[in-house]
Amino acid sequence: MKIKNMLTHAALTLGLIAAGGCATFQLIRPGAVWPDDRGKYVQAHGGGILKLGNTYYWFGEDRAQDNDRNYRYAACYSSTDLAHWTFRHQVVKLSDPEQLGRNWVLERPKVFYNTKTKKFVMYAHIDGKGGYKFASVAVFTCDAVDGDYQYLKSFRPLGKESRDIGQFVDDDGAAYLIFESRPSKGFYIAKLSDDCLDVEKEVCFIGSPLEGGAVVHYQGLYYAIGSALTGWRPNPNKYATAKSLEGPWSEFKDIAPPESNTYGSQSTMMLKVAGTKATTVIFMGDIWKPNTQWDSRYLWMPLEISDGKLWLPEPKDWTLDIKTGEAVIQK
Ligand code: GAL
């Protein structure tokens, strides 16, 4: 093997890709084990991202195998390139605050930063197992992004049953909670109150029974993504567009070949990365493994998105230049 080929081979083994002969980027590998700085699997399932300065914080369900089954956990990781993740803290370790029983769940944690109160506010779906009848959101607060989040309360947003939740912060900083509501057969986009501790008002109800709801604002259009209601089993996720969050929203269309079932994943968030040369919108999905949940994987891919069309390309390893915003999918 020639020296150059040997080096390329070594770099690929490490997951490093040189771009333009200078910068080296870590590969983002959909479906592969994603190790943190300690070499442990990132435990941030059904997650969300908060950006502060140049740092991204990834929060999600911590389903590590050695967790104590009497508690439910959320973990926080940080990164400045969205590829290398540093474990910060198990920010939630909570034992059944609403007496929901042994198999209660705390899912899809999302953290907002409130600039007025300088508090970090976490929302999560809290429920009892058998039938998900509690159907509420849990709210936590913390003074530090990666501190111990304190449980504040649970409630039903707008008085409605709420299961999967999503978060959306618009370009003007306004914070929204997205939540699926079974009796209404659709999902809501609702504005949070000034202190983020309540859901203040309904902005839009989208009458399509979709969960794993995610919204992004890109080139003057809002794009909403959701998954069908098939539990852990993947299904063809869909998207719609609107000029305003209030709607009207277009029809829902497939984001990927329907037979791929979103390449085995389920939506959790869309993340917009605006760089000096390009803006990349990342689809963040979960590849659930219900029987070995600690080993559930992530499917992050740059979306093809423009002029009201959105498409999730076939998953392949890719790199992101966080400065320029450019994503390069490997051949
Ligand atoms: C999915 C949901 C997940 C989890 C799962 C449990 O529909 O998106 O967050 O609640 O069901 O069956």
mmCIF file of N, CA, C and O in Angstrom, residues 155-222:
data_model
loop_
_atom_site.group_PDB
_atom_site.id
_atom_site.type_symbol
_atom_site.label_atom_id
_atom_site.label_comp_id
_atom_site.label_asym_id
_atom_site.label_seq_id
_atom_site.Cartn_x
_atom_site.Cartn_y
_atom_site.Cartn_z
ATOM 1 N N PHE A 155 -48.226 18.750 34.300
ATOM 2 C CA PHE A 155 -49.548 19.240 33.901
ATOM 3 C C PHE A 155 -49.856 18.819 32.471
ATOM 4 O O PHE A 155 -48.971 18.352 31.743
ATOM 5 N N ARG A 156 -51.125 19.002 32.099
ATOM 6 C CA ARG A 156 -51.523 18.733 30.717
ATOM 7 C C ARG A 156 -51.547 20.052 29.966
ATOM 8 O O ARG A 156 -52.368 20.927 30.299
ATOM 9 N N PRO A 157 -50.695 20.214 28.967
ATOM 10 C CA PRO A 157 -50.640 21.496 28.265
ATOM 11 C C PRO A 157 -51.987 21.827 27.616
ATOM 12 O O PRO A 157 -52.593 20.954 26.985
ATOM 13 N N LEU A 158 -52.439 23.046 27.802
ATOM 14 C CA LEU A 158 -53.742 23.506 27.289
ATOM 15 C C LEU A 158 -54.862 22.593 27.785
ATOM 16 O O LEU A 158 -55.918 22.493 27.162
ATOM 17 N N GLY A 159 -54.605 21.892 28.884
ATOM 18 C CA GLY A 159 -55.606 20.984 29.448
ATOM 19 C C GLY A 159 -55.798 19.717 28.625
ATOM 20 O O GLY A 159 -56.769 18.994 28.827
ATOM 21 N N LYS A 160 -54.872 19.442 27.704
ATOM 22 C CA LYS A 160 -55.069 18.309 26.786
ATOM 23 C C LYS A 160 -54.107 17.170 27.109
ATOM 24 O O LYS A 160 -53.002 17.412 27.603
ATOM 25 N N GLU A 161 -54.507 15.955 26.752
ATOM 26 C CA GLU A 161 -53.596 14.822 26.872
ATOM 27 C C GLU A 161 -52.373 15.080 26.007
ATOM 28 O O GLU A 161 -52.496 15.540 24.872
ATOM 29 N N SER A 162 -51.201 14.786 26.537
ATOM 30 C CA SER A 162 -49.962 15.069 25.813
ATOM 31 C C SER A 162 -49.021 13.885 25.936
ATOM 32 O O SER A 162 -48.689 13.471 27.046
ATOM 33 N N ARG A 163 -48.607 13.328 24.806
ATOM 34 C CA ARG A 163 -47.660 12.200 24.857
ATOM 35 C C ARG A 163 -46.325 12.669 24.281
ATOM 36 O O ARG A 163 -45.657 13.471 24.922
ATOM 37 N N ASP A 164 -45.921 12.226 23.086
ATOM 38 C CA ASP A 164 -44.609 12.683 22.578
ATOM 39 C C ASP A 164 -44.554 14.206 22.525
ATOM 40 O O ASP A 164 -45.492 14.846 22.040
ATOM 41 N N ILE A 165 -43.428 14.757 22.974
ATOM 42 C CA ILE A 165 -43.250 16.207 22.854
ATOM 43 C C ILE A 165 -42.036 16.531 21.975
ATOM 44 O O ILE A 165 -41.129 15.716 21.811
ATOM 45 N N GLY A 166 -42.056 17.754 21.437
ATOM 46 C CA GLY A 166 -40.921 18.257 20.677
ATOM 47 C C GLY A 166 -40.716 19.709 21.065
ATOM 48 O O GLY A 166 -41.605 20.323 21.666
ATOM 49 N N GLN A 167 -39.555 20.256 20.747
ATOM 50 C CA GLN A 167 -39.293 21.648 21.082
ATOM 51 C C GLN A 167 -38.942 22.414 19.816
ATOM 52 O O GLN A 167 -38.343 21.869 18.892
ATOM 53 N N PHE A 168 -39.343 23.676 19.808
ATOM 54 C CA PHE A 168 -38.959 24.534 18.682
ATOM 55 C C PHE A 168 -38.707 25.934 19.206
ATOM 56 O O PHE A 168 -39.530 26.479 19.936
ATOM 57 N N VAL A 169 -37.537 26.475 18.857
ATOM 58 C CA VAL A 169 -37.239 27.864 19.199
ATOM 59 C C VAL A 169 -37.085 28.599 17.873
ATOM 60 O O VAL A 169 -36.247 28.231 17.043
ATOM 61 N N ASP A 170 -37.912 29.609 17.665
ATOM 62 C CA ASP A 170 -37.902 30.315 16.383
ATOM 63 C C ASP A 170 -36.716 31.285 16.344
ATOM 64 O O ASP A 170 -36.062 31.551 17.364
ATOM 65 N N ASP A 171 -36.466 31.855 15.162
ATOM 66 C CA ASP A 171 -35.311 32.752 14.993
ATOM 67 C C ASP A 171 -35.415 33.980 15.898
ATOM 68 O O ASP A 171 -34.402 34.585 16.242
ATOM 69 N N ASP A 172 -36.645 34.343 16.295
ATOM 70 C CA ASP A 172 -36.801 35.498 17.198
ATOM 71 C C ASP A 172 -36.692 35.097 18.670
ATOM 72 O O ASP A 172 -36.941 35.909 19.562
ATOM 73 N N GLY A 173 -36.346 33.852 18.936
ATOM 74 C CA GLY A 173 -36.149 33.388 20.310
ATOM 75 C C GLY A 173 -37.412 32.860 20.974
ATOM 76 O O GLY A 173 -37.349 32.332 22.090
ATOM 77 N N ALA A 174 -38.561 32.985 20.318
ATOM 78 C CA ALA A 174 -39.808 32.491 20.927
ATOM 79 C C ALA A 174 -39.758 30.961 21.044
ATOM 80 O O ALA A 174 -39.315 30.275 20.124
ATOM 81 N N ALA A 175 -40.223 30.470 22.204
ATOM 82 C CA ALA A 175 -40.097 29.036 22.495
ATOM 83 C C ALA A 175 -41.454 28.350 22.406
ATOM 84 O O ALA A 175 -42.455 28.845 22.936
ATOM 85 N N TYR A 176 -41.474 27.206 21.750
ATOM 86 C CA TYR A 176 -42.713 26.467 21.528
ATOM 87 C C TYR A 176 -42.561 25.016 21.959
ATOM 88 O O TYR A 176 -41.491 24.425 21.803
ATOM 89 N N LEU A 177 -43.658 24.481 22.478
ATOM 90 C CA LEU A 177 -43.727 23.059 22.766
ATOM 91 C C LEU A 177 -44.631 22.426 21.720
ATOM 92 O O LEU A 177 -45.702 22.950 21.411
ATOM 93 N N ILE A 178 -44.172 21.321 21.169
ATOM 94 C CA ILE A 178 -44.988 20.562 20.221
ATOM 95 C C ILE A 178 -45.475 19.348 21.001
ATOM 96 O O ILE A 178 -44.675 18.715 21.700
ATOM 97 N N PHE A 179 -46.741 19.037 20.964
ATOM 98 C CA PHE A 179 -47.172 17.816 21.658
ATOM 99 C C PHE A 179 -48.296 17.108 20.931
ATOM 100 O O PHE A 179 -49.192 17.735 20.374
ATOM 101 N N GLU A 180 -48.205 15.791 20.966
ATOM 102 C CA GLU A 180 -49.220 14.953 20.304
ATOM 103 C C GLU A 180 -50.354 14.716 21.282
ATOM 104 O O GLU A 180 -50.130 14.479 22.467
ATOM 105 N N SER A 181 -51.593 14.794 20.787
ATOM 106 C CA SER A 181 -52.748 14.606 21.654
ATOM 107 C C SER A 181 -53.702 13.614 21.008
ATOM 108 O O SER A 181 -54.323 13.907 19.987
ATOM 109 N N ARG A 182 -53.787 12.433 21.595
ATOM 110 C CA ARG A 182 -54.548 11.328 21.004
ATOM 111 C C ARG A 182 -56.031 11.665 20.801
ATOM 112 O O ARG A 182 -56.546 11.480 19.690
ATOM 113 N N PRO A 183 -56.733 12.216 21.821
ATOM 114 C CA PRO A 183 -58.165 12.466 21.619
ATOM 115 C C PRO A 183 -58.433 13.483 20.512
ATOM 116 O O PRO A 183 -59.471 13.423 19.839
ATOM 117 N N SER A 184 -57.494 14.424 20.301
ATOM 118 C CA SER A 184 -57.695 15.436 19.248
ATOM 119 C C SER A 184 -57.274 14.915 17.874
ATOM 120 O O SER A 184 -57.464 15.585 16.873
ATOM 121 N N LYS A 185 -56.617 13.735 17.863
ATOM 122 C CA LYS A 185 -56.129 13.137 16.601
ATOM 123 C C LYS A 185 -55.197 14.085 15.847
ATOM 124 O O LYS A 185 -55.399 14.385 14.666
ATOM 125 N N GLY A 186 -54.200 14.582 16.546
ATOM 126 C CA GLY A 186 -53.237 15.453 15.887
ATOM 127 C C GLY A 186 -52.229 15.983 16.878
ATOM 128 O O GLY A 186 -52.119 15.470 17.995
ATOM 129 N N PHE A 187 -51.518 17.006 16.454
ATOM 130 C CA PHE A 187 -50.543 17.581 17.381
ATOM 131 C C PHE A 187 -50.622 19.093 17.413
ATOM 132 O O PHE A 187 -51.056 19.739 16.450
ATOM 133 N N TYR A 188 -50.220 19.630 18.551
ATOM 134 C CA TYR A 188 -50.300 21.063 18.798
ATOM 135 C C TYR A 188 -48.914 21.690 18.753
ATOM 136 O O TYR A 188 -47.921 21.065 19.163
ATOM 137 N N ILE A 189 -48.880 22.933 18.280
ATOM 138 C CA ILE A 189 -47.706 23.774 18.470
ATOM 139 C C ILE A 189 -48.188 24.863 19.422
ATOM 140 O O ILE A 189 -49.158 25.570 19.116
ATOM 141 N N ALA A 190 -47.559 24.945 20.600
ATOM 142 C CA ALA A 190 -48.058 25.864 21.623
ATOM 143 C C ALA A 190 -46.916 26.734 22.128
ATOM 144 O O ALA A 190 -45.780 26.272 22.281
ATOM 145 N N LYS A 191 -47.235 27.999 22.398
ATOM 146 C CA LYS A 191 -46.208 28.941 22.839
ATOM 147 C C LYS A 191 -46.019 28.813 24.342
ATOM 148 O O LYS A 191 -46.983 28.680 25.095
ATOM 149 N N LEU A 192 -44.758 28.846 24.755
ATOM 150 C CA LEU A 192 -44.479 28.815 26.185
ATOM 151 C C LEU A 192 -44.646 30.214 26.760
ATOM 152 O O LEU A 192 -44.507 31.222 26.051
ATOM 153 N N SER A 193 -44.918 30.269 28.059
ATOM 154 C CA SER A 193 -45.056 31.561 28.742
ATOM 155 C C SER A 193 -43.686 32.249 28.819
ATOM 156 O O SER A 193 -42.655 31.635 28.548
ATOM 157 N N ASP A 194 -43.679 33.503 29.234
ATOM 158 C CA ASP A 194 -42.438 34.294 29.293
ATOM 159 C C ASP A 194 -41.344 33.641 30.131
ATOM 160 O O ASP A 194 -40.167 33.777 29.848
ATOM 161 N N ASP A 195 -41.752 32.947 31.194
ATOM 162 C CA ASP A 195 -40.745 32.288 32.038
ATOM 163 C C ASP A 195 -40.534 30.820 31.640
ATOM 164 O O ASP A 195 -39.789 30.095 32.299
ATOM 165 N N CYS A 196 -41.192 30.400 30.580
ATOM 166 C CA CYS A 196 -41.095 29.025 30.043
ATOM 167 C C CYS A 196 -41.691 27.964 30.966
ATOM 168 O O CYS A 196 -41.592 26.769 30.684
ATOM 169 N N LEU A 197 -42.312 28.374 32.061
ATOM 170 C CA LEU A 197 -42.786 27.367 33.020
ATOM 171 C C LEU A 197 -44.192 26.878 32.710
ATOM 172 O O LEU A 197 -44.683 25.953 33.330
ATOM 173 N N ASP A 198 -44.833 27.524 31.757
ATOM 174 C CA ASP A 198 -46.181 27.117 31.373
ATOM 175 C C ASP A 198 -46.347 27.134 29.864
ATOM 176 O O ASP A 198 -45.573 27.775 29.168
ATOM 177 N N VAL A 199 -47.405 26.472 29.430
ATOM 178 C CA VAL A 199 -47.760 26.525 28.017
ATOM 179 C C VAL A 199 -48.871 27.553 27.926
ATOM 180 O O VAL A 199 -49.939 27.387 28.508
ATOM 181 N N GLU A 200 -48.580 28.653 27.242
ATOM 182 C CA GLU A 200 -49.448 29.818 27.312
ATOM 183 C C GLU A 200 -50.625 29.763 26.351
ATOM 184 O O GLU A 200 -51.758 29.974 26.725
ATOM 185 N N LYS A 201 -50.303 29.479 25.091
ATOM 186 C CA LYS A 201 -51.437 29.486 24.147
ATOM 187 C C LYS A 201 -51.188 28.594 22.938
ATOM 188 O O LYS A 201 -50.040 28.373 22.542
ATOM 189 N N GLU A 202 -52.300 28.127 22.407
ATOM 190 C CA GLU A 202 -52.232 27.299 21.196
ATOM 191 C C GLU A 202 -51.879 28.193 20.014
ATOM 192 O O GLU A 202 -52.515 29.214 19.813
ATOM 193 N N VAL A 203 -50.856 27.816 19.283
ATOM 194 C CA VAL A 203 -50.512 28.565 18.076
ATOM 195 C C VAL A 203 -51.142 27.873 16.882
ATOM 196 O O VAL A 203 -51.642 28.508 15.964
ATOM 197 N N CYS A 204 -51.126 26.554 16.931
ATOM 198 C CA CYS A 204 -51.674 25.804 15.808
ATOM 199 C C CYS A 204 -52.010 24.385 16.236
ATOM 200 O O CYS A 204 -51.293 23.792 17.043
ATOM 201 N N PHE A 205 -53.099 23.871 15.713
ATOM 202 C CA PHE A 205 -53.390 22.450 15.859
ATOM 203 C C PHE A 205 -53.304 21.844 14.472
ATOM 204 O O PHE A 205 -53.929 22.343 13.534
ATOM 205 N N ILE A 206 -52.497 20.818 14.330
ATOM 206 C CA ILE A 206 -52.354 20.159 13.029
ATOM 207 C C ILE A 206 -53.067 18.812 13.119
ATOM 208 O O ILE A 206 -52.658 17.928 13.879
ATOM 209 N N GLY A 207 -54.137 18.697 12.365
ATOM 210 C CA GLY A 207 -55.004 17.530 12.499
ATOM 211 C C GLY A 207 -54.518 16.296 11.777
ATOM 212 O O GLY A 207 -55.258 15.683 11.017
ATOM 213 N N SER A 208 -53.291 15.917 12.020
ATOM 214 C CA SER A 208 -52.761 14.662 11.494
ATOM 215 C C SER A 208 -52.209 13.894 12.680
ATOM 216 O O SER A 208 -51.419 14.452 13.438
ATOM 217 N N PRO A 209 -52.626 12.654 12.849
ATOM 218 C CA PRO A 209 -52.159 11.899 14.019
ATOM 219 C C PRO A 209 -50.676 11.528 13.892
ATOM 220 O O PRO A 209 -50.321 10.461 13.417
ATOM 221 N N LEU A 210 -49.825 12.433 14.301
ATOM 222 C CA LEU A 210 -48.373 12.231 14.189
ATOM 223 C C LEU A 210 -47.715 12.538 15.524
ATOM 224 O O LEU A 210 -48.141 13.441 16.238
ATOM 225 N N GLU A 211 -46.641 11.805 15.818
ATOM 226 C CA GLU A 211 -45.876 12.068 17.038
ATOM 227 C C GLU A 211 -44.411 12.280 16.669
ATOM 228 O O GLU A 211 -44.075 12.378 15.493
ATOM 229 N N GLY A 212 -43.523 12.379 17.687
ATOM 230 C CA GLY A 212 -42.115 12.655 17.397
ATOM 231 C C GLY A 212 -42.019 13.980 16.640
ATOM 232 O O GLY A 212 -41.182 14.152 15.755
ATOM 233 N N GLY A 213 -42.900 14.913 16.962
ATOM 234 C CA GLY A 213 -43.029 16.160 16.192
ATOM 235 C C GLY A 213 -41.793 17.047 16.273
ATOM 236 O O GLY A 213 -41.207 17.230 17.336
ATOM 237 N N ALA A 214 -41.405 17.597 15.117
ATOM 238 C CA ALA A 214 -40.239 18.483 15.051
ATOM 239 C C ALA A 214 -40.541 19.575 14.037
ATOM 240 O O ALA A 214 -41.210 19.325 13.028
ATOM 241 N N VAL A 215 -40.036 20.779 14.303
ATOM 242 C CA VAL A 215 -40.271 21.911 13.397
ATOM 243 C C VAL A 215 -38.953 22.627 13.159
ATOM 244 O O VAL A 215 -38.118 22.732 14.057
ATOM 245 N N VAL A 216 -38.763 23.113 11.933
ATOM 246 C CA VAL A 216 -37.615 23.978 11.651
ATOM 247 C C VAL A 216 -38.091 25.130 10.764
ATOM 248 O O VAL A 216 -39.053 24.971 10.005
ATOM 249 N N HIS A 217 -37.438 26.268 10.906
ATOM 250 C CA HIS A 217 -37.749 27.431 10.075
ATOM 251 C C HIS A 217 -36.564 27.619 9.143
ATOM 252 O O HIS A 217 -35.437 27.845 9.587
ATOM 253 N N TYR A 218 -36.814 27.491 7.848
ATOM 254 C CA TYR A 218 -35.707 27.497 6.895
ATOM 255 C C TYR A 218 -36.111 28.259 5.637
ATOM 256 O O TYR A 218 -37.133 27.933 5.023
ATOM 257 N N GLN A 219 -35.327 29.239 5.295
ATOM 258 C CA GLN A 219 -35.569 30.063 4.102
ATOM 259 C C GLN A 219 -37.032 30.494 3.973
ATOM 260 O O GLN A 219 -37.674 30.276 2.946
ATOM 261 N N GLY A 220 -37.534 31.064 5.064
ATOM 262 C CA GLY A 220 -38.863 31.671 5.026
ATOM 263 C C GLY A 220 -40.027 30.707 5.123
ATOM 264 O O GLY A 220 -41.176 31.116 5.020
ATOM 265 N N LEU A 221 -39.750 29.422 5.298
ATOM 266 C CA LEU A 221 -40.842 28.443 5.417
ATOM 267 C C LEU A 221 -40.673 27.628 6.697
ATOM 268 O O LEU A 221 -39.529 27.372 7.120
ATOM 269 N N TYR A 222 -41.787 27.240 7.280
ATOM 270 C CA TYR A 222 -41.750 26.310 8.407
ATOM 271 C C TYR A 222 -41.958 24.904 7.863
ATOM 272 O O TYR A 222 -42.824 24.696 7.014
#
